[in-house]
CSV table of C-alpha atoms and ligand atoms in Angstrom, one decimal:
chain,number,residue,atom,x,y,z
A,1164,MET,CA,17.7,-2.2,0.5
A,1165,LEU,CA,16.2,0.0,-2.1
A,1166,SER,CA,16.8,3.7,-1.5
A,1167,PHE,CA,16.0,6.6,-3.7
A,1168,TYR,CA,18.1,9.7,-3.8
A,1169,THR,CA,18.0,11.9,-0.7
A,1170,ALA,CA,16.9,15.5,-0.9
A,1171,SER,CA,20.4,17.1,-0.6
A,1172,ALA,CA,22.3,14.8,-2.9
A,1173,PHE,CA,19.6,15.0,-5.5
A,1174,GLY,CA,19.4,18.7,-5.3
A,1175,LEU,CA,23.1,19.1,-5.9
A,1176,CYS,CA,23.3,16.7,-8.8
A,1177,ALA,CA,20.2,18.1,-10.4
A,1178,ALA,CA,21.6,21.6,-10.2
A,1179,LEU,CA,24.7,20.5,-12.0
A,1180,ALA,CA,22.7,18.6,-14.6
A,1181,THR,CA,20.7,21.6,-15.7
A,1182,ALA,CA,23.8,23.2,-16.9
A,1183,THR,CA,24.5,20.3,-19.2
A,1184,THR,CA,22.0,17.8,-20.4
A,1185,ALA,CA,20.2,14.9,-18.9
A,1186,SER,CA,22.4,12.5,-16.9
A,1187,THR,CA,21.9,9.4,-14.8
A,1188,VAL,CA,20.9,9.8,-11.2
A,1189,PRO,CA,23.5,8.1,-9.1
A,1190,ALA,CA,21.0,6.3,-7.0
A,1191,THR,CA,21.7,3.1,-5.3
A,1192,ASN,CA,18.4,1.9,-6.7
A,1193,GLU,CA,19.2,-1.2,-8.7
A,1194,ALA,CA,15.8,-1.8,-10.3
A,1195,CYS,CA,15.2,1.7,-11.5
A,1196,GLN,CA,17.0,4.1,-13.9
A,1197,CYS,CA,16.3,7.8,-13.7
A,1198,THR,CA,17.6,10.5,-15.8
A,1199,PHE,CA,17.0,14.2,-15.3
A,1200,GLY,CA,17.5,17.5,-17.0
A,1201,THR,CA,15.6,20.3,-18.7
A,1202,LEU,CA,13.4,20.4,-21.7
A,1203,PRO,CA,12.8,23.7,-23.6
A,1204,VAL,CA,9.1,24.3,-23.7
A,1205,PRO,CA,7.6,26.9,-26.0
A,1206,VAL,CA,4.4,28.8,-25.0
A,1207,ASP,CA,2.5,31.2,-27.2
A,1208,LEU,CA,-0.9,32.4,-25.9
A,1209,GLU,CA,-3.0,35.3,-24.7
A,1210,ILE,CA,-3.3,35.7,-20.9
A,1211,PRO,CA,-4.9,38.3,-18.7
A,1212,THR,CA,-2.9,41.4,-18.2
A,1213,HIS,CA,-4.2,41.6,-14.7
A,1214,PRO,CA,-4.7,38.0,-13.4
A,1215,GLU,CA,-6.1,39.3,-10.1
A,1216,ASN,CA,-9.3,39.9,-12.0
A,1217,GLY,CA,-9.7,36.2,-13.0
A,1218,LEU,CA,-9.8,34.6,-16.4
A,1219,THR,CA,-13.0,36.1,-17.7
A,1220,THR,CA,-11.4,39.5,-18.4
A,1221,THR,CA,-11.0,40.7,-22.0
A,1222,ASP,CA,-7.9,42.7,-21.2
A,1223,LEU,CA,-5.3,40.2,-22.6
A,1224,ARG,CA,-1.7,40.3,-23.5
A,1225,ARG,CA,0.4,37.9,-25.6
A,1226,LEU,CA,3.0,35.7,-23.9
A,1227,LYS,CA,5.5,34.1,-26.2
A,1228,ALA,CA,8.4,32.5,-24.6
A,1229,VAL,CA,10.5,29.3,-24.3
A,1230,TYR,CA,11.0,28.0,-20.8
A,1231,ASP,CA,13.4,25.4,-19.5
A,1232,ILE,CA,11.3,22.9,-17.6
A,1233,PHE,CA,13.1,20.5,-15.3
A,1234,GLY,CA,12.0,16.9,-15.2
A,1235,VAL,CA,12.9,13.4,-13.9
A,1236,PHE,CA,12.3,10.5,-16.2
A,1237,CYS,CA,12.3,7.1,-14.4
A,1238,GLN,CA,11.9,3.6,-15.9
A,1239,PRO,CA,12.6,0.1,-14.9
A,1240,LYS,CA,16.2,-0.8,-15.9
A,1241,GLU,CA,15.2,-3.7,-18.1
A,1242,PRO,CA,11.9,-4.2,-19.9
A,1243,PHE,CA,9.7,-6.3,-17.7
A,1244,GLY,CA,7.5,-9.0,-18.9
A,1245,ASN,CA,10.2,-11.4,-20.3
A,1246,SER,CA,9.8,-14.6,-18.5
A,1247,GLY,CA,12.9,-15.6,-16.6
A,1248,SER,CA,14.0,-12.0,-16.1
A,1249,SER,CA,17.1,-11.5,-14.0
A,1250,GLN,CA,16.9,-12.4,-10.4
A,1251,SER,CA,18.4,-9.1,-9.3
A,1252,HIS,CA,15.1,-7.5,-9.5
A,1253,LEU,CA,13.3,-10.0,-7.4
A,1254,GLU,CA,15.2,-9.3,-4.2
A,1255,PHE,CA,13.8,-5.8,-4.2
A,1256,SER,CA,10.2,-6.7,-4.7
A,1257,PRO,CA,8.2,-9.8,-4.9
A,1258,ILE,CA,5.4,-7.9,-6.7
A,1259,LEU,CA,7.0,-7.1,-10.0
A,1260,ARG,CA,4.7,-7.6,-12.8
A,1261,THR,CA,4.3,-6.9,-16.4
A,1262,ALA,CA,3.4,-3.3,-17.3
A,1263,SER,CA,2.8,-2.1,-20.8
A,1264,PRO,CA,6.0,-0.7,-22.1
A,1265,ASP,CA,4.1,1.6,-24.5
A,1266,ARG,CA,2.8,3.9,-21.8
A,1267,ALA,CA,4.1,6.6,-19.6
A,1268,GLN,CA,2.7,8.5,-16.6
A,1269,LEU,CA,3.0,12.3,-16.5
A,1270,LEU,CA,3.2,13.4,-12.8
A,1271,LEU,CA,2.4,17.0,-11.8
A,1272,HIS,CA,2.8,18.2,-8.3
A,1273,GLY,CA,0.6,20.6,-6.3
A,1274,SER,CA,1.1,24.2,-5.1
A,1275,THR,CA,4.3,24.9,-3.2
A,1276,TYR,CA,5.6,21.4,-4.0
A,1277,THR,CA,8.1,20.2,-6.6
A,1278,HIS,CA,8.5,17.0,-8.5
A,1279,GLN,CA,9.8,15.7,-5.2
A,1280,TYR,CA,6.2,15.2,-4.1
A,1281,TRP,CA,6.4,12.1,-6.3
A,1282,THR,CA,9.9,11.0,-5.2
A,1283,PHE,CA,9.4,12.1,-1.6
A,1284,PRO,CA,12.9,11.9,-0.1
A,1285,MET,CA,12.7,10.2,3.3
A,1286,ASN,CA,16.2,9.2,4.4
A,1287,GLY,CA,16.4,6.3,2.1
A,1288,VAL,CA,13.0,4.9,3.1
A,1289,GLN,CA,11.1,4.2,0.0
A,1290,ASN,CA,7.6,4.4,1.6
A,1291,TYR,CA,6.7,7.8,0.1
A,1292,SER,CA,8.1,7.6,-3.4
A,1293,TYR,CA,5.4,7.0,-5.9
A,1294,VAL,CA,8.0,7.0,-8.6
A,1295,ALA,CA,9.9,4.2,-6.9
A,1296,HIS,CA,6.7,2.3,-6.4
A,1297,ALA,CA,5.7,2.7,-10.1
A,1298,CYS,CA,9.2,1.7,-11.3
A,1299,LEU,CA,9.0,-1.6,-9.3
A,1300,GLN,CA,5.7,-2.2,-11.1
A,1301,GLY,CA,7.5,-1.9,-14.4
A,1302,GLN,CA,6.0,1.6,-15.1
A,1303,THR,CA,7.6,4.6,-16.6
A,1304,THR,CA,7.1,8.1,-15.1
A,1305,PHE,CA,8.0,11.6,-16.0
A,1306,ALA,CA,7.7,14.1,-13.1
A,1307,TYR,CA,8.5,17.7,-13.8
A,1308,ASP,CA,8.8,20.9,-11.8
A,1309,GLN,CA,6.1,23.5,-12.6
A,1310,LEU,CA,7.1,26.7,-14.4
A,1311,GLY,CA,8.6,29.0,-11.8
A,1312,VAL,CA,9.2,26.2,-9.3
A,1313,GLY,CA,12.1,24.0,-8.2
A,1314,LEU,CA,14.7,23.7,-10.9
A,1315,SER,CA,12.5,24.9,-13.7
A,1316,GLU,CA,12.9,28.4,-15.0
A,1317,ARG,CA,11.3,31.1,-13.0
A,1318,PRO,CA,9.8,34.0,-15.0
A,1319,ARG,CA,10.8,37.4,-13.8
A,1320,THR,CA,7.2,38.3,-13.2
A,1321,SER,CA,4.8,35.9,-11.4
A,1322,LYS,CA,2.1,37.2,-13.8
A,1323,ASP,CA,3.5,35.0,-16.6
A,1324,VAL,CA,2.7,31.9,-14.4
A,1325,GLN,CA,-1.0,31.7,-14.9
A,1326,ILE,CA,-3.3,28.6,-15.3
A,1327,PRO,CA,-3.5,29.0,-19.1
A,1328,THR,CA,0.3,29.2,-19.4
A,1329,VAL,CA,1.1,26.1,-17.4
A,1330,ALA,CA,-1.7,24.2,-19.1
A,1331,GLN,CA,0.0,24.8,-22.3
A,1332,VAL,CA,3.2,23.5,-20.7
A,1333,SER,CA,1.6,20.3,-19.5
A,1334,SER,CA,0.0,19.6,-22.9
A,1335,TYR,CA,3.3,20.2,-24.7
A,1336,ILE,CA,5.1,17.8,-22.4
A,1337,ALA,CA,2.5,15.1,-22.7
A,1338,ASN,CA,2.7,15.3,-26.5
A,1339,ARG,CA,6.5,15.2,-26.4
A,1340,LEU,CA,6.3,11.9,-24.5
A,1341,LYS,CA,4.1,10.6,-27.3
A,1342,ASP,CA,6.3,11.7,-30.2
A,1343,GLY,CA,9.6,10.5,-28.6
A,1344,THR,CA,11.2,13.9,-28.0
A,1345,ILE,CA,11.5,13.5,-24.3
A,1346,ALA,CA,12.9,10.0,-24.4
A,1347,ALA,CA,15.5,11.1,-26.9
A,1348,ARG,CA,16.4,14.2,-24.9
A,1349,PHE,CA,16.7,12.2,-21.6
A,1350,GLY,CA,19.1,9.7,-23.2
A,1351,LEU,CA,16.7,6.9,-23.6
A,1352,GLY,CA,16.9,6.5,-27.4
A,1353,GLU,CA,13.9,6.0,-29.5
A,1354,ARG,CA,10.9,5.6,-27.3
A,1355,ARG,CA,7.4,6.8,-28.2
A,1356,PHE,CA,4.6,6.3,-25.7
A,1357,ASP,CA,1.2,5.5,-27.3
A,1358,LYS,CA,-0.6,6.2,-24.1
A,1359,VAL,CA,0.2,8.9,-21.5
A,1360,VAL,CA,-1.8,8.9,-18.3
A,1361,GLY,CA,-1.7,12.2,-16.3
A,1362,ILE,CA,-1.6,11.9,-12.6
A,1363,GLY,CA,-1.9,15.3,-10.9
A,1364,HIS,CA,-2.0,16.4,-7.3
A,1365,SER,CA,-4.1,19.4,-6.2
A,1366,GLN,CA,-2.9,22.3,-8.4
A,1367,GLY,CA,-1.4,19.8,-10.8
A,1368,SER,CA,-4.8,18.2,-11.1
A,1369,THR,CA,-6.4,21.6,-11.7
A,1370,ILE,CA,-4.0,22.2,-14.6
A,1371,PHE,CA,-4.9,18.9,-16.3
A,1372,ASN,CA,-8.6,19.7,-15.7
A,1373,TYR,CA,-8.2,23.1,-17.2
A,1374,ALA,CA,-6.3,21.7,-20.3
A,1375,ALA,CA,-9.2,19.2,-20.8
A,1376,ILE,CA,-11.7,22.1,-20.8
A,1377,VAL,CA,-9.8,24.4,-23.2
A,1378,GLU,CA,-8.3,21.8,-25.6
A,1379,PRO,CA,-10.1,18.5,-24.9
A,1380,THR,CA,-8.4,16.8,-27.8
A,1381,GLY,CA,-5.0,18.4,-27.4
A,1382,THR,CA,-4.0,17.5,-23.8
A,1383,GLY,CA,-1.9,14.5,-24.9
A,1384,LEU,CA,-3.4,12.7,-21.9
A,1385,ASP,CA,-5.3,9.5,-22.6
A,1386,ALA,CA,-6.6,9.4,-19.1
A,1387,MET,CA,-6.4,11.6,-16.0
A,1388,ILE,CA,-6.1,10.6,-12.4
A,1389,LEU,CA,-6.8,13.8,-10.4
A,1390,THR,CA,-5.8,13.5,-6.7
A,1391,GLY,CA,-6.6,16.2,-4.1
A,1392,HIS,CA,-9.0,17.9,-6.6
A,1393,ILE,CA,-12.7,18.3,-6.6
A,1394,HIS,CA,-15.0,21.2,-7.6
A,1395,ASP,CA,-16.3,22.1,-4.1
A,1396,PRO,CA,-17.8,25.5,-3.8
A,1397,GLY,CA,-15.8,26.3,-0.7
A,1398,PHE,CA,-12.3,25.8,-2.2
A,1399,PRO,CA,-12.0,29.1,-4.1
A,1400,ILE,CA,-12.9,30.9,-0.8
A,1401,SER,CA,-10.8,28.8,1.6
A,1402,SER,CA,-7.7,28.6,-0.7
A,1403,ASN,CA,-7.8,32.4,-0.8
A,1404,ALA,CA,-8.2,32.7,2.9
A,1405,VAL,CA,-5.4,30.3,3.8
A,1406,LEU,CA,-2.8,29.9,1.1
A,1407,PRO,CA,-1.3,33.1,-0.2
A,1408,THR,CA,1.6,34.6,1.7
A,1409,PRO,CA,4.2,36.4,-0.4
A,1410,ALA,CA,7.2,34.1,-0.6
A,1411,ARG,CA,9.6,37.0,-0.1
A,1412,GLU,CA,8.1,37.5,3.4
A,1413,VAL,CA,8.2,33.8,4.3
A,1414,ASN,CA,11.8,33.4,3.4
A,1415,PRO,CA,13.7,36.6,2.5
A,1416,ALA,CA,17.0,34.8,2.2
A,1417,ARG,CA,15.7,32.4,-0.4
A,1418,TRP,CA,12.9,34.3,-2.1
A,1419,GLY,CA,13.5,38.0,-1.2
A,1420,ASN,CA,13.9,39.1,-4.8
A,1421,LEU,CA,10.5,37.6,-6.0
A,1422,ASP,CA,7.5,39.8,-6.7
A,1423,PRO,CA,4.7,39.4,-4.2
A,1424,GLY,CA,2.6,37.3,-6.7
A,1425,TYR,CA,5.0,34.5,-5.9
A,1426,ILE,CA,3.5,32.9,-2.8
A,1427,ALA,CA,4.4,30.2,-0.2
A,1428,THR,CA,2.5,28.2,2.4
A,1429,PRO,CA,4.6,28.3,5.5
A,1430,ASN,CA,2.0,26.4,7.6
A,1431,ARG,CA,1.7,23.0,5.9
A,1432,SER,CA,-0.9,21.5,8.3
A,1433,GLN,CA,-3.8,22.0,5.9
A,1434,PHE,CA,-2.2,19.6,3.5
A,1435,TYR,CA,-2.5,16.8,6.1
A,1436,SER,CA,-5.4,15.3,8.1
A,1437,ALA,CA,-6.3,17.2,11.3
A,1438,ASP,CA,-5.8,13.8,12.9
A,1439,THR,CA,-2.1,13.8,13.3
A,1440,SER,CA,-1.9,10.1,14.1
A,1441,VAL,CA,-2.3,9.2,10.4
A,1442,PHE,CA,1.0,10.7,9.2
A,1443,SER,CA,4.6,10.8,10.3
A,1444,GLN,CA,5.9,14.0,11.9
A,1445,ASP,CA,9.2,13.3,10.1
A,1446,VAL,CA,7.4,13.6,6.8
A,1447,PHE,CA,5.7,16.8,7.9
A,1448,MET,CA,9.0,18.3,9.0
A,1449,LEU,CA,10.7,17.3,5.7
A,1450,ASP,CA,7.8,18.7,3.8
A,1451,THR,CA,8.2,22.0,5.5
A,1452,LEU,CA,12.0,22.0,4.8
A,1453,THR,CA,11.6,21.2,1.1
A,1454,GLN,CA,8.7,23.5,0.3
A,1455,ASP,CA,8.8,25.7,-2.7
A,1456,VAL,CA,6.7,28.6,-4.2
A,1457,SER,CA,3.7,29.0,-6.3
A,1458,THR,CA,1.8,32.0,-7.7
A,1459,LEU,CA,-1.2,33.9,-6.4
A,1460,TRP,CA,-2.8,33.7,-9.9
A,1461,TYR,CA,-3.8,30.1,-9.6
A,1462,THR,CA,-6.2,31.1,-6.8
A,1463,THR,CA,-7.6,34.1,-8.7
A,1464,GLU,CA,-8.2,32.0,-11.8
A,1465,VAL,CA,-9.3,28.6,-10.3
A,1466,LEU,CA,-13.0,29.3,-10.9
A,1467,ALA,CA,-12.2,28.8,-14.6
A,1468,THR,CA,-12.0,25.1,-13.9
A,1469,TYR,CA,-15.5,25.0,-12.4
A,1470,ARG,CA,-17.1,24.2,-15.8
A,1471,PRO,CA,-17.6,21.0,-17.8
A,1472,ALA,CA,-14.7,19.6,-19.8
A,1473,ARG,CA,-16.9,19.0,-22.9
A,1474,GLY,CA,-15.2,16.9,-25.5
A,1475,TYR,CA,-12.7,15.3,-23.2
A,1476,THR,CA,-13.4,11.6,-23.7
A,1477,GLY,CA,-10.7,9.8,-21.8
A,1478,PRO,CA,-11.4,8.1,-18.5
A,1479,VAL,CA,-11.1,10.4,-15.4
A,1480,VAL,CA,-10.6,9.4,-11.8
A,1481,GLU,CA,-10.8,12.0,-9.0
A,1482,LEU,CA,-9.2,10.8,-5.8
A,1483,VAL,CA,-9.5,12.7,-2.5
A,1484,GLY,CA,-8.8,11.8,1.1
A,1485,ALA,CA,-12.0,11.9,3.3
A,1486,MET,CA,-10.2,14.1,5.8
A,1487,ASP,CA,-8.9,16.6,3.2
A,1488,GLN,CA,-8.9,19.9,5.0
A,1489,LEU,CA,-9.1,22.0,1.8
A,1490,HIS,CA,-11.9,20.0,0.2
A,1491,CYS,CA,-13.7,17.7,2.5
A,1492,THR,CA,-13.7,19.0,6.1
A,1493,ASP,CA,-13.6,22.7,5.3
A,1494,PRO,CA,-16.4,24.6,7.1
A,1495,ASP,CA,-17.2,26.4,3.8
A,1496,ASP,CA,-18.3,23.0,2.5
A,1497,GLY,CA,-20.2,21.9,5.5
A,1498,GLY,CA,-17.2,20.5,7.3
A,1499,LYS,CA,-18.1,16.8,6.5
A,1500,PRO,CA,-15.7,14.1,5.4
A,1501,CYS,CA,-16.1,13.5,1.6
A,1502,ASP,CA,-18.5,10.7,0.6
A,1503,ALA,CA,-17.7,8.7,-2.6
A,1504,HIS,CA,-21.3,8.3,-3.7
A,1505,ALA,CA,-22.2,12.0,-3.3
A,1506,LEU,CA,-19.0,13.0,-5.1
A,1507,GLN,CA,-19.7,10.7,-8.0
A,1508,ILE,CA,-23.0,12.5,-8.5
A,1509,PHE,CA,-21.7,16.0,-7.9
A,1510,GLU,CA,-18.4,15.7,-9.9
A,1511,ALA,CA,-19.4,13.5,-13.0
A,1512,PRO,CA,-21.1,16.5,-14.8
A,1513,PHE,CA,-17.7,18.2,-14.9
A,1514,PHE,CA,-16.6,15.5,-17.3
A,1515,PRO,CA,-19.8,14.9,-19.3
A,1516,ASP,CA,-18.0,13.2,-22.2
A,1517,SER,CA,-15.5,11.1,-20.3
A,1518,ARG,CA,-16.1,7.4,-21.1
A,1519,ASN,CA,-15.7,6.5,-17.5
A,1520,PHE,CA,-15.7,9.0,-14.6
A,1521,THR,CA,-15.0,7.7,-11.1
A,1522,ALA,CA,-14.8,9.5,-7.8
A,1523,VAL,CA,-12.7,7.7,-5.2
A,1524,VAL,CA,-12.4,8.6,-1.5
A,1525,ARG,CA,-9.6,7.4,0.6
A,1526,GLU,CA,-10.7,7.0,4.2
A,1527,GLY,CA,-8.4,8.5,6.8
A,1528,SER,CA,-6.3,10.4,4.3
A,1529,GLY,CA,-5.9,14.2,4.2
A,1530,HIS,CA,-5.1,16.4,1.2
A,1531,ASP,CA,-1.7,14.9,0.5
A,1532,VAL,CA,-2.7,11.4,-0.3
A,1533,ASN,CA,0.9,10.4,-1.0
A,1534,LEU,CA,2.3,11.5,2.3
A,1535,ASP,CA,0.4,9.7,5.0
A,1536,PHE,CA,0.5,6.2,6.5
A,1537,GLY,CA,-1.9,5.1,3.7
A,1538,ALA,CA,0.6,6.0,1.0
A,1539,ALA,CA,1.4,2.4,0.0
A,1540,GLU,CA,-2.3,1.8,-0.7
A,1541,THR,CA,-2.6,5.1,-2.6
A,1542,PHE,CA,0.4,4.1,-4.7
A,1543,ALA,CA,-1.0,0.6,-5.4
A,1544,LEU,CA,-4.2,2.2,-6.6
A,1545,LEU,CA,-2.6,4.8,-8.8
A,1546,SER,CA,-0.3,2.2,-10.4
A,1547,HIS,CA,-3.3,-0.1,-11.0
A,1548,LEU,CA,-5.4,2.7,-12.5
A,1549,ALA,CA,-2.6,3.9,-14.7
A,1550,ASP,CA,-2.3,0.5,-16.2
A,1551,THR,CA,-6.0,-0.3,-16.6
A,1552,LEU,CA,-7.9,2.9,-17.3
A,1553,VAL,CA,-6.9,3.0,-20.9
B,118,NAG,C1,7.8,2.3,6.0
B,118,NAG,O1,7.1,1.1,5.8
B,118,NAG,C2,7.5,0.1,6.7
B,118,NAG,C3,6.8,-1.2,6.3
B,118,NAG,O2,5.9,-1.0,5.3
B,118,NAG,C4,7.2,0.5,8.1
B,118,NAG,O3,7.6,-0.4,9.0
B,118,NAG,C5,7.9,1.9,8.4
B,118,NAG,O4,7.5,2.3,9.7
B,118,NAG,C6,7.5,2.9,7.4
B,118,NAG,N1,8.3,4.1,7.6
B,118,NAG,C7,7.8,5.3,7.7
B,118,NAG,C8,8.7,6.4,8.0
B,118,NAG,O5,6.6,5.5,7.6
B,119,NAG,C1,-1.1,25.9,11.4
B,119,NAG,O1,-2.4,26.0,11.0
B,119,NAG,C2,-3.3,25.2,11.9
B,119,NAG,C3,-4.7,25.3,11.3
B,119,NAG,O2,-4.7,24.8,10.0
B,119,NAG,C4,-3.2,25.7,13.3
B,119,NAG,O3,-4.0,24.9,14.1
B,119,NAG,C5,-1.8,25.7,13.7
B,119,NAG,O4,-1.7,26.3,15.0
B,119,NAG,C6,-0.9,26.4,12.8
B,119,NAG,N1,0.5,26.2,13.2
B,119,NAG,C7,1.4,27.2,13.3
B,119,NAG,C8,2.8,26.8,13.7
B,119,NAG,O5,1.1,28.4,13.1
B,120,NAG,C1,-14.5,2.7,-14.8
B,120,NAG,O1,-13.2,2.9,-14.1
B,120,NAG,C2,-13.2,2.2,-12.8
B,120,NAG,C3,-11.9,2.6,-12.2
B,120,NAG,O2,-11.8,3.9,-12.0
B,120,NAG,C4,-13.3,0.7,-13.0
B,120,NAG,O3,-13.3,0.1,-11.7
B,120,NAG,C5,-14.6,0.4,-13.7
B,120,NAG,O4,-14.6,-1.0,-14.0
B,120,NAG,C6,-14.7,1.2,-15.0
B,120,NAG,N1,-16.0,1.0,-15.6
B,120,NAG,C7,-16.1,0.7,-16.9
B,120,NAG,C8,-17.5,0.5,-17.4
B,120,NAG,O5,-15.2,0.5,-17.7
C-alpha cells in the first residue's frame, strides 16, 4: 500500500533537515521521491509601516531581508512516458500516464495551514494528499511553508509578513524553479522547468492573484489555479469577523511569544461544509491538531486583490466549493451556494487579459476542496488542469 509520511515522523525529520540541507524523505512510497529543506529567499520592497490601515497608505518602510523558506519537492522516481516502464509502479496505480517532465506545480497553502495541506497526513491513507496523487500522475510539485509558518523562518514582527512581502517570495520561488536553482538545491541535479503552474488555496490563491496584479509578467507562473478564492464583497467583512484570534491566546505554550498580529483560527468549521456528512471527522480533528498561524495583515490588505490583474496573460482557473462558508454561503454574500455561470461573469473581469479564464464550482464541497469526500475528484481535476492549461 502506498503511504505518505505521517505528521509526526515528517515533522521530526523535517526539523532535522532544516539544520542541514535537503535530504530524502524516508517514506515508504515507492513511486515518489521527495526531498525537503530550506531555500534562502531574498526580499527587498516597500511595505506599509502600519498594515492595519491597508495597502493604500503612503506611509511606507523598506523591508530588505533574506528568509529561509521550507519546501518539499516531490517527483516520480523515474521519468514517466517511456514505454515498458518498470512494473513496480503499476501495482500502485493503474492510472499512471505521461506527464510533461518540463513542468512543475508550485503549491501554496491557505491561512493557518502549512505545506501539509497538500500532503495531508492521514494515517497512511493517501486519499487526501494531492502531492501523492500528482506524483502518481507523473507530475512534479513543490509545496512550501509560507513565511512565518510551519518550518519556514518566522520574522520577529508579524508586520513583516504582509501580502506584498509574500507575493515577492512566491514569485522568487517560481522563477527559481524555472532557472534550475531549486532542483539543484534539493539534490535533483540539473532540472529547469519551462512551465510552472501555481496552484493556490485560499490565502495562497490571494497571493498568486496579488502577484499577477503588481507584476503581471514577473510571477514566474504560466498559469494559475486558484482554489478557495473569489472576489466576493462579503469576504473582507466576514474574514475579519471570524478569523483573527491572536495565536498567543489560542495556544500560549506554542505561540505565547508571538506578537498579537500573528493569528490562529481555533474553530476550523468554517473551512468545511456546514453539511458535516461530506467530510471525515478524523480529517477535521487532524486539521485542528496540525493547524498553524497566519498574520492579521492579510485581512487588512486583502482588498488590494479586488482589482483587475491587467497584463497577466496566462490561463486562470478559479475553483470553489458550492458550500464554501467563507465565499458562497456567507450571509454577507446572500447566503446562496456559488453558481459557476454567475461566477464566470462576475470573476472574469478580474483577469481581463488572461487568455482563458474559467470559474469552476464543485458541488457539495466546502472551502477546503482538498479535504472532503470529493477530494479524489478535486485532485483529478487539478492534475488535469496543471497538464493541459498551458
Ligand atoms: C479513502 O478512499 C477509499 C477508497 O477510495 C475509501 O474506501 C476510504 O473510506 C477513504 N478513507 C477516508 C478516510 O476517507
Ligand atoms: C465553531 O463555529 C461554528 C460556526 O461556524 C459553530 O456552529 C460551532 O459551535 C463552533 N464550535 C465551537 C467548538 O466553538
Ligand atoms: C479554457 O480552459 C478550460 C479549462 O479551464 C478548458 O476546458 C477550455 O477548453 C479552455 N478554452 C480554450 C478556448 O482554450
